[in-house]
Short mmCIF file of C-alpha atoms and ligand atoms in Angstrom, two decimals:
data_model
loop_
_atom_site.label_atom_id
_atom_site.label_comp_id
_atom_site.label_asym_id
_atom_site.label_seq_id
_atom_site.Cartn_x
_atom_site.Cartn_y
_atom_site.Cartn_z
CA MET A 770 84.38 125.59 71.63
CA ALA A 771 87.70 125.36 73.49
CA ALA A 772 90.96 125.85 71.58
CA ALA A 773 92.70 122.67 70.37
CA GLY A 774 94.75 121.02 73.12
CA VAL A 775 92.80 122.57 76.01
CA ARG A 776 91.55 119.86 78.36
CA LEU A 777 87.93 120.14 79.41
CA ASP A 778 86.34 118.80 82.57
CA LEU A 779 83.18 116.68 82.55
CA ASP A 780 81.07 119.85 82.58
CA GLY A 781 82.84 121.34 79.57
CA ARG A 782 85.03 123.85 81.46
CA PRO A 783 88.74 124.27 80.64
CA ILE A 784 90.97 122.55 83.21
CA LYS A 785 93.66 124.82 84.70
CA PRO A 786 97.12 123.24 85.13
CA LYS A 787 97.59 122.18 88.75
CA THR A 788 100.53 121.41 91.01
CA ILE A 789 100.02 118.06 92.72
CA CYS A 790 101.86 116.95 95.85
CA MET A 791 101.90 113.15 95.48
CA ILE A 792 102.99 111.30 98.61
CA GLY A 793 103.99 107.68 97.88
CA ALA A 794 104.60 108.59 94.21
CA GLY A 795 107.35 105.97 93.96
CA GLY A 796 105.02 103.03 94.58
CA PHE A 797 102.93 100.86 92.26
CA ILE A 798 99.90 103.16 91.93
CA GLY A 799 102.01 106.33 92.18
CA SER A 800 104.23 105.28 89.29
CA HIS A 801 101.25 104.75 86.98
CA LEU A 802 99.60 107.97 88.10
CA CYS A 803 102.79 109.97 87.49
CA GLU A 804 103.11 108.43 84.01
CA LYS A 805 99.51 109.28 83.12
CA ILE A 806 99.75 112.86 84.39
CA LEU A 807 103.04 113.57 82.62
CA LEU A 808 102.02 111.99 79.32
CA GLU A 809 98.47 113.31 79.06
CA THR A 810 98.06 116.49 81.11
CA PRO A 811 99.86 119.79 81.76
CA HIS A 812 99.90 119.29 85.56
CA LYS A 813 103.06 119.44 87.68
CA ILE A 814 104.04 116.83 90.25
CA LEU A 815 105.93 117.17 93.50
CA ALA A 816 106.72 113.46 93.93
CA LEU A 817 107.46 112.43 97.55
CA ASP A 818 108.68 108.98 98.55
CA VAL A 819 111.47 107.12 100.30
CA TYR A 820 112.19 105.26 97.03
CA ASN A 821 112.09 106.22 93.36
CA ASP A 822 113.07 103.02 91.49
CA LYS A 823 109.60 102.66 89.92
CA ILE A 824 109.61 106.24 88.56
CA LYS A 825 113.29 106.45 87.54
CA HIS A 826 112.23 106.27 83.87
CA LEU A 827 110.20 109.46 84.42
CA LEU A 828 113.00 111.34 86.21
CA GLU A 829 115.97 110.51 83.99
CA PRO A 830 117.47 111.72 81.73
CA GLU A 831 116.74 115.34 82.56
CA THR A 832 116.20 116.07 78.86
CA LEU A 833 112.77 114.37 78.93
CA THR A 834 110.08 116.75 77.65
CA TRP A 835 108.28 116.75 80.99
CA ALA A 836 111.40 117.16 83.14
CA ASP A 837 110.28 120.56 84.45
CA ARG A 838 106.91 119.11 85.50
CA ILE A 839 108.15 116.50 87.98
CA GLN A 840 110.35 117.07 91.01
CA PHE A 841 111.33 114.15 93.22
CA HIS A 842 111.76 114.75 96.97
CA ARG A 843 113.23 111.80 98.84
CA LEU A 844 111.61 112.00 102.24
CA ASN A 845 109.89 109.96 104.93
CA ILE A 846 106.66 111.64 106.02
CA LYS A 847 107.13 110.20 109.53
CA HIS A 848 109.75 112.83 110.31
CA ASP A 849 110.45 115.50 107.74
CA SER A 850 109.85 119.19 108.28
CA ARG A 851 109.62 119.79 104.49
CA LEU A 852 106.20 118.12 104.31
CA GLU A 853 104.04 121.14 105.19
CA GLY A 854 105.93 123.43 102.80
CA LEU A 855 105.44 120.98 99.92
CA ILE A 856 101.72 120.63 100.65
CA LYS A 857 101.45 124.45 100.73
CA MET A 858 103.19 124.73 97.33
CA ALA A 859 100.59 122.44 95.71
CA ASP A 860 96.93 122.90 94.78
CA LEU A 861 96.12 119.32 95.66
CA THR A 862 97.69 116.55 97.76
CA ILE A 863 97.29 112.86 96.93
CA ASN A 864 98.32 110.54 99.75
CA LEU A 865 99.28 107.02 98.67
CA ALA A 866 101.89 106.32 101.36
CA ALA A 867 101.16 103.19 103.36
CA ILE A 868 102.24 99.75 104.43
CA CYS A 869 99.72 97.77 102.38
CA THR A 870 100.89 94.16 102.00
CA PRO A 871 98.74 91.67 103.98
CA ALA A 872 101.80 89.69 105.12
CA ASP A 873 102.70 92.74 107.24
CA TYR A 874 99.30 93.30 108.88
CA ASN A 875 99.57 90.42 111.36
CA THR A 876 103.38 90.28 111.64
CA ARG A 877 104.06 94.07 111.90
CA PRO A 878 100.77 95.38 113.28
CA LEU A 879 102.34 98.40 115.03
CA ASP A 880 104.14 99.56 111.87
CA THR A 881 100.92 98.94 109.94
CA ILE A 882 98.78 101.03 112.29
CA TYR A 883 101.36 103.83 112.51
CA SER A 884 101.81 103.94 108.76
CA ASN A 885 98.11 103.93 107.87
CA PHE A 886 96.81 106.16 110.67
CA ILE A 887 99.41 108.10 112.69
CA ASP A 888 101.67 109.00 109.73
CA ALA A 889 98.68 110.19 107.69
CA LEU A 890 97.52 112.59 110.44
CA PRO A 891 99.92 115.49 109.63
CA VAL A 892 98.96 115.24 105.95
CA VAL A 893 95.28 115.69 106.81
CA LYS A 894 96.09 118.47 109.28
CA TYR A 895 98.29 120.45 106.86
CA CYS A 896 95.68 120.15 104.10
CA SER A 897 92.91 121.27 106.42
CA GLU A 898 94.85 124.19 107.95
CA ASN A 899 96.09 125.45 104.58
CA ASN A 900 92.76 124.94 102.73
CA LYS A 901 94.27 122.43 100.32
CA ARG A 902 92.31 119.69 98.64
CA LEU A 903 93.16 116.08 99.63
CA ILE A 904 92.66 112.83 97.71
CA HIS A 905 93.36 110.09 100.23
CA PHE A 906 93.91 106.43 99.34
CA SER A 907 92.00 104.10 101.64
CA THR A 908 91.11 100.50 100.76
CA CYS A 909 88.22 98.15 99.95
CA GLU A 910 89.40 96.26 103.00
CA VAL A 911 87.52 98.76 105.21
CA TYR A 912 84.42 96.71 104.37
CA GLY A 913 86.06 93.65 105.96
CA LYS A 914 83.86 90.58 105.64
CA THR A 915 80.49 90.46 103.86
CA ILE A 916 77.22 90.17 105.82
CA GLY A 917 76.56 87.02 103.77
CA SER A 918 79.63 85.29 105.21
CA PHE A 919 77.83 85.03 108.57
CA LEU A 920 74.82 83.22 107.09
CA PRO A 921 74.62 79.41 107.18
CA LYS A 922 76.59 77.87 104.27
CA ASP A 923 73.42 76.56 102.61
CA SER A 924 71.35 79.75 103.05
CA PRO A 925 69.81 80.91 99.73
CA LEU A 926 70.33 84.52 100.94
CA ARG A 927 74.05 84.08 100.20
CA GLN A 928 73.10 84.44 96.52
CA ASP A 929 71.32 87.76 97.19
CA PRO A 930 73.55 90.72 96.17
CA SER A 931 72.28 92.81 99.09
CA TYR A 932 74.25 90.42 101.34
CA TYR A 933 77.56 90.87 99.58
CA VAL A 934 77.78 93.86 97.18
CA LEU A 935 79.79 96.60 98.92
CA LYS A 936 78.29 100.11 98.90
CA GLU A 937 80.14 103.21 100.10
CA ASP A 938 77.06 104.77 101.76
CA ALA A 939 75.30 101.66 103.06
CA SER A 940 77.56 98.70 103.83
CA PRO A 941 78.90 98.21 107.37
CA CYS A 942 82.60 97.66 108.14
CA ILE A 943 82.88 94.15 109.61
CA PHE A 944 86.23 93.09 111.08
CA GLY A 945 87.30 90.02 113.05
CA PRO A 946 88.39 89.98 116.70
CA ILE A 947 91.43 91.94 117.94
CA ASP A 948 93.70 88.88 118.09
CA LYS A 949 93.15 88.50 114.34
CA GLN A 950 95.72 91.20 113.65
CA ARG A 951 95.01 91.03 109.93
CA TRP A 952 92.43 93.73 110.61
CA SER A 953 94.97 96.24 111.98
CA TYR A 954 95.29 97.73 108.46
CA ALA A 955 91.56 97.92 107.75
CA CYS A 956 90.87 99.44 111.15
CA ALA A 957 93.61 102.11 110.78
CA LYS A 958 92.33 102.96 107.30
CA GLN A 959 88.77 103.17 108.61
CA LEU A 960 89.78 105.58 111.38
CA ILE A 961 91.69 107.88 109.01
CA GLU A 962 88.65 107.88 106.69
CA ARG A 963 86.47 108.92 109.62
CA LEU A 964 88.92 111.64 110.61
CA ILE A 965 89.06 113.03 107.05
CA TYR A 966 85.28 112.93 106.83
CA ALA A 967 85.02 114.80 110.15
CA GLU A 968 87.57 117.42 108.97
CA GLY A 969 85.29 117.91 105.98
CA ALA A 970 82.17 118.21 108.12
CA GLU A 971 83.60 120.43 110.89
CA ASN A 972 86.39 122.39 109.20
CA GLY A 973 85.44 122.37 105.53
CA LEU A 974 88.32 120.20 104.26
CA GLU A 975 87.82 119.41 100.57
CA PHE A 976 88.49 115.70 100.31
CA THR A 977 87.98 112.61 98.18
CA ILE A 978 88.52 109.10 99.55
CA VAL A 979 89.45 106.29 97.15
CA ARG A 980 88.80 102.64 98.00
CA PRO A 981 90.81 100.52 95.54
CA PHE A 982 89.56 96.97 94.90
CA ASN A 983 92.64 94.86 93.99
CA TRP A 984 94.28 97.06 91.34
CA ILE A 985 96.91 95.00 89.54
CA GLY A 986 99.42 95.40 86.72
CA PRO A 987 103.10 95.93 85.92
CA ARG A 988 105.40 97.21 88.71
CA MET A 989 103.18 95.84 91.49
CA ASP A 990 105.24 94.99 94.59
CA PHE A 991 108.42 92.95 94.00
CA ILE A 992 109.73 89.54 93.03
CA PRO A 993 111.33 88.00 96.15
CA GLY A 994 115.10 87.57 95.78
CA ILE A 995 115.22 89.72 92.61
CA ASP A 996 114.05 93.24 93.44
CA GLY A 997 112.87 92.56 96.98
CA PRO A 998 113.80 90.50 100.04
CA SER A 999 114.07 86.72 99.45
CA GLU A 1000 111.80 86.01 102.42
CA GLY A 1001 109.34 88.83 101.60
CA VAL A 1002 105.70 88.03 100.86
CA PRO A 1003 104.14 90.47 98.36
CA ARG A 1004 100.47 90.60 97.28
CA VAL A 1005 98.96 87.73 95.30
CA LEU A 1006 99.88 88.93 91.78
CA ALA A 1007 103.59 89.03 92.62
CA CYS A 1008 103.46 85.80 94.72
CA PHE A 1009 101.92 83.90 91.81
CA SER A 1010 104.21 85.58 89.24
CA ASN A 1011 107.24 84.57 91.31
CA CYS A 1012 106.14 80.92 91.38
CA LEU A 1013 105.40 80.91 87.63
CA LEU A 1014 108.81 82.43 86.84
CA ARG A 1015 110.57 79.87 89.06
CA ARG A 1016 108.44 76.94 87.82
CA GLN A 1017 107.12 76.24 91.31
CA PRO A 1018 103.49 75.43 92.22
CA LEU A 1019 101.33 78.41 93.17
CA LYS A 1020 100.40 78.36 96.85
CA LEU A 1021 96.67 78.50 97.60
CA VAL A 1022 96.06 79.86 101.08
CA ASP A 1023 93.33 77.91 102.89
CA GLY A 1024 92.25 76.30 99.62
CA GLY A 1025 92.07 79.53 97.57
CA GLN A 1026 88.34 79.88 98.19
CA SER A 1027 88.30 83.65 98.88
CA GLN A 1028 86.89 85.73 96.07
CA ARG A 1029 88.28 88.95 94.64
CA THR A 1030 87.53 91.30 91.76
CA PHE A 1031 90.68 92.44 89.95
CA ILE A 1032 90.99 95.64 87.95
CA TYR A 1033 93.69 96.68 85.51
CA ILE A 1034 95.78 99.52 86.92
CA LYS A 1035 95.38 101.56 83.73
CA ASP A 1036 91.55 101.50 84.00
CA ALA A 1037 91.74 102.52 87.65
CA ILE A 1038 94.14 105.40 86.94
CA GLU A 1039 91.58 106.84 84.50
CA ALA A 1040 89.19 107.11 87.44
CA VAL A 1041 91.79 108.91 89.58
CA LEU A 1042 92.50 111.42 86.82
CA LEU A 1043 88.77 112.17 86.60
CA MET A 1044 88.78 112.85 90.36
CA ILE A 1045 91.79 115.16 90.02
CA GLU A 1046 90.25 117.16 87.19
CA ASN A 1047 86.64 117.30 88.42
CA PRO A 1048 86.83 118.55 92.00
CA GLU A 1049 83.21 119.72 92.14
CA ARG A 1050 82.07 116.19 91.32
CA ALA A 1051 84.62 114.39 93.48
CA ASN A 1052 84.82 116.50 96.65
CA GLY A 1053 83.11 115.05 99.72
CA GLN A 1054 82.84 111.64 98.03
CA ILE A 1055 84.08 108.17 98.90
CA PHE A 1056 84.60 106.12 95.73
CA ASN A 1057 84.82 102.37 95.23
CA VAL A 1058 87.22 101.81 92.30
CA GLY A 1059 87.10 98.25 91.03
CA ASN A 1060 85.81 95.97 88.29
CA PRO A 1061 82.75 93.95 89.40
CA ASN A 1062 82.89 91.93 86.17
CA ASN A 1063 86.30 90.42 86.96
CA GLU A 1064 85.38 88.23 89.94
CA VAL A 1065 87.23 84.95 90.56
CA THR A 1066 88.20 82.76 93.48
CA VAL A 1067 91.93 82.83 94.23
CA ARG A 1068 92.05 79.24 92.91
CA GLN A 1069 90.53 80.37 89.60
CA LEU A 1070 93.02 83.24 89.48
CA ALA A 1071 95.87 80.74 89.89
CA GLU A 1072 94.49 78.56 87.10
CA MET A 1073 94.04 81.51 84.74
CA MET A 1074 97.51 82.92 85.50
CA THR A 1075 99.04 79.50 84.83
CA GLU A 1076 97.31 79.31 81.44
CA VAL A 1077 98.16 82.90 80.47
CA TYR A 1078 101.79 82.55 81.57
CA SER A 1079 102.20 79.42 79.51
CA LYS A 1080 100.88 81.33 76.48
CA VAL A 1081 103.12 84.40 76.91
CA SER A 1082 106.30 82.52 77.91
CA GLY A 1083 105.94 79.55 75.57
CA GLU A 1084 106.72 77.24 78.53
CA SER A 1085 104.52 74.27 79.38
CA SER A 1086 102.78 74.39 82.76
CA LEU A 1087 103.63 72.08 85.66
CA GLU A 1088 101.75 68.82 86.05
CA ASN A 1089 100.58 70.02 89.49
CA PRO A 1090 100.38 73.80 89.10
CA THR A 1091 98.99 74.58 92.59
CA VAL A 1092 99.51 73.41 96.14
CA ASP A 1093 97.35 74.07 99.23
CA VAL A 1094 98.89 75.77 102.28
CA SER A 1095 97.32 76.85 105.55
CA SER A 1096 97.14 80.57 106.29
CA LYS A 1097 99.05 79.92 109.53
CA GLU A 1098 101.92 78.37 107.60
CA PHE A 1099 101.88 81.07 104.90
CA TYR A 1100 101.19 84.25 106.90
CA GLY A 1101 101.64 83.17 110.55
CA GLU A 1102 99.34 83.71 113.56
CA GLY A 1103 96.58 86.29 113.39
CA TYR A 1104 95.80 86.06 109.67
CA ASP A 1105 92.17 86.28 108.60
CA ASP A 1106 90.61 87.03 105.22
CA SER A 1107 87.96 89.02 103.38
CA ASP A 1108 85.64 86.42 101.85
CA LYS A 1109 84.33 88.35 98.82
CA ARG A 1110 84.72 91.85 97.38
CA ILE A 1111 82.30 93.13 94.77
CA PRO A 1112 82.23 96.92 94.48
CA ASP A 1113 78.97 98.74 93.92
CA MET A 1114 79.65 101.22 91.10
CA THR A 1115 76.62 103.52 91.43
CA ILE A 1116 78.39 106.49 93.01
CA ILE A 1117 81.45 106.65 90.76
CA ASN A 1118 79.28 106.10 87.73
CA ARG A 1119 76.88 108.88 88.72
CA GLN A 1120 79.57 111.40 89.72
CA LEU A 1121 82.28 110.71 87.14
CA GLY A 1122 80.62 108.55 84.45
CA TRP A 1123 83.50 106.10 84.84
CA ASN A 1124 83.48 102.37 84.10
CA PRO A 1125 86.32 99.82 83.94
CA LYS A 1126 87.06 98.26 80.54
CA THR A 1127 89.67 95.51 80.68
CA SER A 1128 88.79 91.83 81.14
CA LEU A 1129 90.75 89.69 83.59
CA TRP A 1130 92.24 87.61 80.79
CA ASP A 1131 93.46 90.70 78.90
CA LEU A 1132 94.94 92.38 81.96
CA LEU A 1133 96.75 89.19 82.95
CA GLU A 1134 98.09 88.80 79.44
CA SER A 1135 99.67 92.26 79.38
CA THR A 1136 100.86 92.03 82.99
CA LEU A 1137 102.42 88.57 82.69
CA THR A 1138 104.07 89.57 79.41
CA TYR A 1139 105.70 92.39 81.40
CA GLN A 1140 106.66 90.05 84.27
CA HIS A 1141 108.22 87.54 81.87
CA ARG A 1142 110.13 90.25 79.94
CA THR A 1143 111.33 91.99 83.11
CA TYR A 1144 112.26 89.06 85.33
CA SER A 1145 112.78 85.76 83.51
CA GLU A 1146 116.50 86.30 82.75
CA ALA A 1147 117.26 87.52 86.29
CA ILE A 1148 115.47 84.49 87.74
CA LYS A 1149 117.38 82.10 85.49
CA GLN A 1150 120.66 83.65 86.64
CA ALA A 1151 119.63 83.57 90.30
CA ILE A 1152 118.65 79.90 90.05
CA SER A 1153 121.87 78.90 88.26
CA LYS A 1154 124.14 80.55 90.89
CA PRO A 1155 125.79 77.94 93.13
CA VAL A 1156 124.46 78.08 96.71
CA ALA A 1157 127.17 79.41 99.09
CA SER A 1158 128.34 76.70 101.46
P1 NAD B 1283 102.98 100.65 97.27
O1 NAD B 1283 103.53 100.01 98.49
O2 NAD B 1283 103.49 100.20 95.94
O3 NAD B 1283 103.17 102.23 97.35
C1 NAD B 1283 103.21 102.95 98.57
C2 NAD B 1283 104.38 103.92 98.48
O4 NAD B 1283 104.38 104.73 99.66
C3 NAD B 1283 105.75 103.20 98.45
O5 NAD B 1283 106.52 103.64 97.35
C4 NAD B 1283 106.41 103.58 99.77
O6 NAD B 1283 107.81 103.73 99.68
C5 NAD B 1283 105.72 104.91 100.08
N1 NAD B 1283 105.73 105.21 101.51
C6 NAD B 1283 105.28 104.41 102.52
N2 NAD B 1283 105.50 105.01 103.70
C7 NAD B 1283 106.10 106.20 103.44
C8 NAD B 1283 106.58 107.24 104.26
N3 NAD B 1283 106.50 107.17 105.60
N4 NAD B 1283 107.14 108.33 103.67
C9 NAD B 1283 107.26 108.40 102.32
N5 NAD B 1283 106.81 107.43 101.48
C10 NAD B 1283 106.25 106.34 102.04
O7 NAD B 1283 101.38 100.47 97.32
P2 NAD B 1283 100.26 100.80 96.23
O8 NAD B 1283 99.67 99.52 95.79
O9 NAD B 1283 100.77 101.76 95.25
O10 NAD B 1283 99.16 101.49 97.16
C11 NAD B 1283 99.03 102.88 97.31
C12 NAD B 1283 97.85 103.18 98.24
O11 NAD B 1283 96.66 102.56 97.77
C13 NAD B 1283 98.05 102.70 99.68
O12 NAD B 1283 97.53 103.67 100.56
C14 NAD B 1283 97.22 101.43 99.77
O13 NAD B 1283 96.76 101.19 101.08
C15 NAD B 1283 96.09 101.75 98.80
N6 NAD B 1283 95.52 100.51 98.24
C16 NAD B 1283 96.05 99.90 97.14
C17 NAD B 1283 95.46 98.75 96.64
C18 NAD B 1283 95.91 98.08 95.38
O14 NAD B 1283 95.14 97.33 94.83
N7 NAD B 1283 97.12 98.30 94.89
C19 NAD B 1283 94.36 98.18 97.29
C20 NAD B 1283 93.87 98.81 98.43
C21 NAD B 1283 94.45 99.97 98.88
N1 UDP B 1284 96.91 84.41 98.43
C1 UDP B 1284 97.18 83.07 98.09
N2 UDP B 1284 98.47 82.74 97.75
C2 UDP B 1284 99.49 83.64 97.70
C3 UDP B 1284 99.19 85.00 98.05
C4 UDP B 1284 97.90 85.34 98.41
O1 UDP B 1284 96.29 82.21 98.11
O2 UDP B 1284 100.62 83.25 97.35
C5 UDP B 1284 95.50 84.80 98.75
C6 UDP B 1284 95.29 85.57 100.05
O3 UDP B 1284 95.13 84.69 101.13
C7 UDP B 1284 94.00 86.34 99.73
C8 UDP B 1284 94.12 86.64 98.24
O4 UDP B 1284 95.10 85.73 97.74
O5 UDP B 1284 92.88 85.50 99.93
C9 UDP B 1284 94.54 88.06 97.89
O6 UDP B 1284 95.70 88.40 98.60
P1 UDP B 1284 96.50 89.76 98.43
O7 UDP B 1284 97.78 89.63 99.16
O8 UDP B 1284 96.62 90.15 97.00
O9 UDP B 1284 95.67 90.89 99.17
P2 UDP B 1284 94.15 91.12 99.66
O10 UDP B 1284 93.26 91.04 98.48
O11 UDP B 1284 93.85 90.07 100.69
O12 UDP B 1284 94.21 92.48 100.26
#
């Protein structure tokens, strides 16, 4: 039996403390991953990002018990000669850096493609050349649209899971035409996945690819006009939170008919930690990480968030809590959408024995409690300020 306090991997072997180079550590997922690693493991983190607001509580004050296990390096991986040295200092690199908000895919397609493909190239190269393991964050969006979405609306086959459940080793990647620039992100992510896979096949790179399916929770994105640009459009959790906080109707793009499965960030982070600590089981794998039990249409999400927010804030909901908007009006030209995203869980379950736990209601309750506590005062102040003439 291992001594008390020694962490064991899934095969019962003691886990050696590692140094992790985490690129994009200051973002939503990075902040939760840093927290988990510092609180529950002995591993060290070299945290790389342009920003550190979301991990400030982990960096300051310097008297924190884990202070010697996290080092923040403010750098942009587009142009910083320190990158290779930092990757060399670590046992493992985790790359989270990306432009990953849909409002950018059709309005800033060049930045999106550069960020998700070109900027990730040196990371893959340095890992491969220096024999360092890489965990790369891709996206469920590489699946694009489901096969079922091309069937006639009344086809009974639409109910058959083989036409919509998304499997890492079997499902095709189906994107719209080039002028639908929404797909610039998915396409760039797909190409970097293929490159990493080829580095594994031809040069022996040890890699794991993660495909997150709508991970949500505290610290996701920003609230426009409070801790982000007033005109900015974050992902759906923050868009809907912003409207609830401001007592405005939630905007349903093209009727809110698209379907998504949402997973609580804390469940998803458990899966990433298993990947970090079980390289033999995770190397060479592509993992869907999502919660197939939490499927809703965007309209149902809006209704549930309205109900949960009313409960946690004590405020009544609006008489008309939602309003329909066209995607052209909301996102501009070139927007398109994934119709449905249900992850197949066979591979992650077989390799890591992992399953998500938290229901949609419970994860919205804790997340909206956080949103209300963090932002409601700031919103009240912003609303009460006289508009400059
Ligand atoms: P995020 O935007 O909160 O985090 C990304 C971080 O990367 C940011 O802090 C940003 O400053 C940093 N970054 C971007 N470009 C950089 C650069 N050139 N140099 C240094 N730092 C840079 O996003 P997130 O939700 O935490 O997502 C992390 C990863 O997971 C991304 O690759 C994203 O595509 C993927 N992903 C996330 C989800 C989800 O549900 N949250 C879904 C699909 C894919
Ligand atoms: N959406 C919406 N209203 C909003 C923001 C998003 O109806 O205010 C829709 C969007 O069109 C998509 C879904 O919500 O169908 C999820 O959008 P998100 O930005 O979270 O990212 P995605 O899951 O598409 O990557």
